[in-house]
Short mmCIF file of C-alpha atoms in Angstrom, two decimals:
data_model
loop_
_atom_site.label_atom_id
_atom_site.label_comp_id
_atom_site.label_asym_id
_atom_site.label_seq_id
_atom_site.Cartn_x
_atom_site.Cartn_y
_atom_site.Cartn_z
CA UNK A 393 17.17 10.58 27.59
CA UNK A 394 13.61 11.77 28.16
CA UNK A 395 11.86 11.31 31.48
CA UNK A 396 8.32 9.99 31.12
CA UNK A 397 5.66 8.37 33.26
CA UNK A 398 4.31 6.31 30.37
CA UNK A 399 5.16 5.26 26.84
CA UNK A 400 2.41 4.70 24.29
CA UNK A 401 3.46 2.76 21.22
CA UNK A 402 1.55 3.76 18.10
CA UNK A 403 2.06 0.78 15.85
CA UNK A 404 0.06 -1.76 13.92
CA UNK A 405 0.85 -5.36 13.17
CA UNK A 406 -1.83 -5.96 10.56
CA UNK A 407 -2.41 -4.03 7.33
CA UNK A 408 -5.42 -1.72 7.18
CA UNK A 409 -6.91 -2.96 3.93
CA UNK A 410 -10.67 -2.78 4.58
CA UNK A 411 -11.32 -0.42 1.66
CA UNK A 412 -9.16 -2.53 -0.67
CA UNK A 413 -11.03 -5.70 0.32
CA UNK A 414 -14.42 -4.02 -0.14
CA UNK A 415 -13.51 -2.74 -3.60
CA UNK A 416 -11.91 -6.06 -4.54
CA UNK A 417 -15.14 -7.92 -3.74
CA UNK A 418 -17.15 -6.02 -6.35
CA UNK A 419 -18.01 -7.85 -9.55
CA UNK A 420 -15.47 -7.57 -12.36
CA UNK A 421 -17.85 -5.69 -14.65
CA UNK A 422 -18.77 -3.19 -11.94
CA UNK A 423 -15.16 -2.59 -10.86
CA UNK A 424 -14.04 -2.05 -14.48
CA UNK A 425 -16.36 0.97 -14.64
CA UNK A 426 -15.00 2.40 -11.37
CA UNK A 427 -11.24 1.90 -11.85
CA UNK A 428 -8.69 0.44 -14.25
CA UNK A 429 -6.62 -1.27 -11.58
CA UNK A 430 -6.66 -1.83 -7.85
CA UNK A 431 -3.40 -1.93 -5.89
CA UNK A 432 -2.40 -1.90 -2.23
CA UNK A 433 0.31 0.53 -1.14
CA UNK A 434 1.58 1.94 2.14
CA UNK A 435 -0.02 0.65 5.34
CA UNK A 436 -2.68 -1.11 3.30
CA UNK A 437 0.03 -3.49 2.09
CA UNK A 438 2.08 -3.74 5.29
CA UNK A 439 2.32 -1.53 8.39
CA UNK A 440 5.51 0.52 8.61
CA UNK A 441 6.81 3.92 9.65
CA UNK A 442 5.29 7.01 8.05
CA UNK A 443 8.34 7.54 5.85
CA UNK A 444 7.84 4.10 4.28
CA UNK A 445 4.16 4.81 3.61
CA UNK A 446 4.98 8.17 2.00
CA UNK A 447 7.71 6.56 -0.10
CA UNK A 448 5.32 3.81 -1.18
CA UNK A 449 2.80 6.41 -2.39
CA UNK A 450 5.51 8.43 -4.12
CA UNK A 451 6.92 5.37 -5.85
CA UNK A 452 3.47 4.26 -7.02
CA UNK A 453 2.78 7.73 -8.45
CA UNK A 454 6.12 7.72 -10.29
CA UNK A 455 5.44 4.27 -11.76
CA UNK A 456 1.79 4.92 -12.64
CA UNK A 457 1.08 3.84 -16.22
CA UNK A 458 4.61 2.45 -16.56
CA UNK A 459 5.03 -0.89 -18.26
CA UNK A 460 5.86 -3.97 -16.22
CA UNK A 461 9.46 -4.53 -15.23
CA UNK A 462 11.42 -6.86 -17.47
CA UNK A 463 13.35 -9.28 -15.29
CA UNK A 464 17.06 -9.62 -15.83
CA UNK A 465 18.01 -13.07 -17.09
CA UNK A 466 20.93 -14.76 -15.40
CA UNK A 467 22.33 -17.69 -17.31
#
């Protein structure tokens, strides 16, 4: 237990994706020159705790240039 006079919650309910939206609005020919792909990760995709944002960045870096997942077929 910690005694405190006030508690300030540092949280967000909406993703912070202003940069993603600005880059996504560029014309296709212009964006192709700037980057090969544009993805949202971390708090840009969905607000969460810092550990989740760090994991999201780590996972993206590990999967960079990897081929798409092949779904498992259940028959």
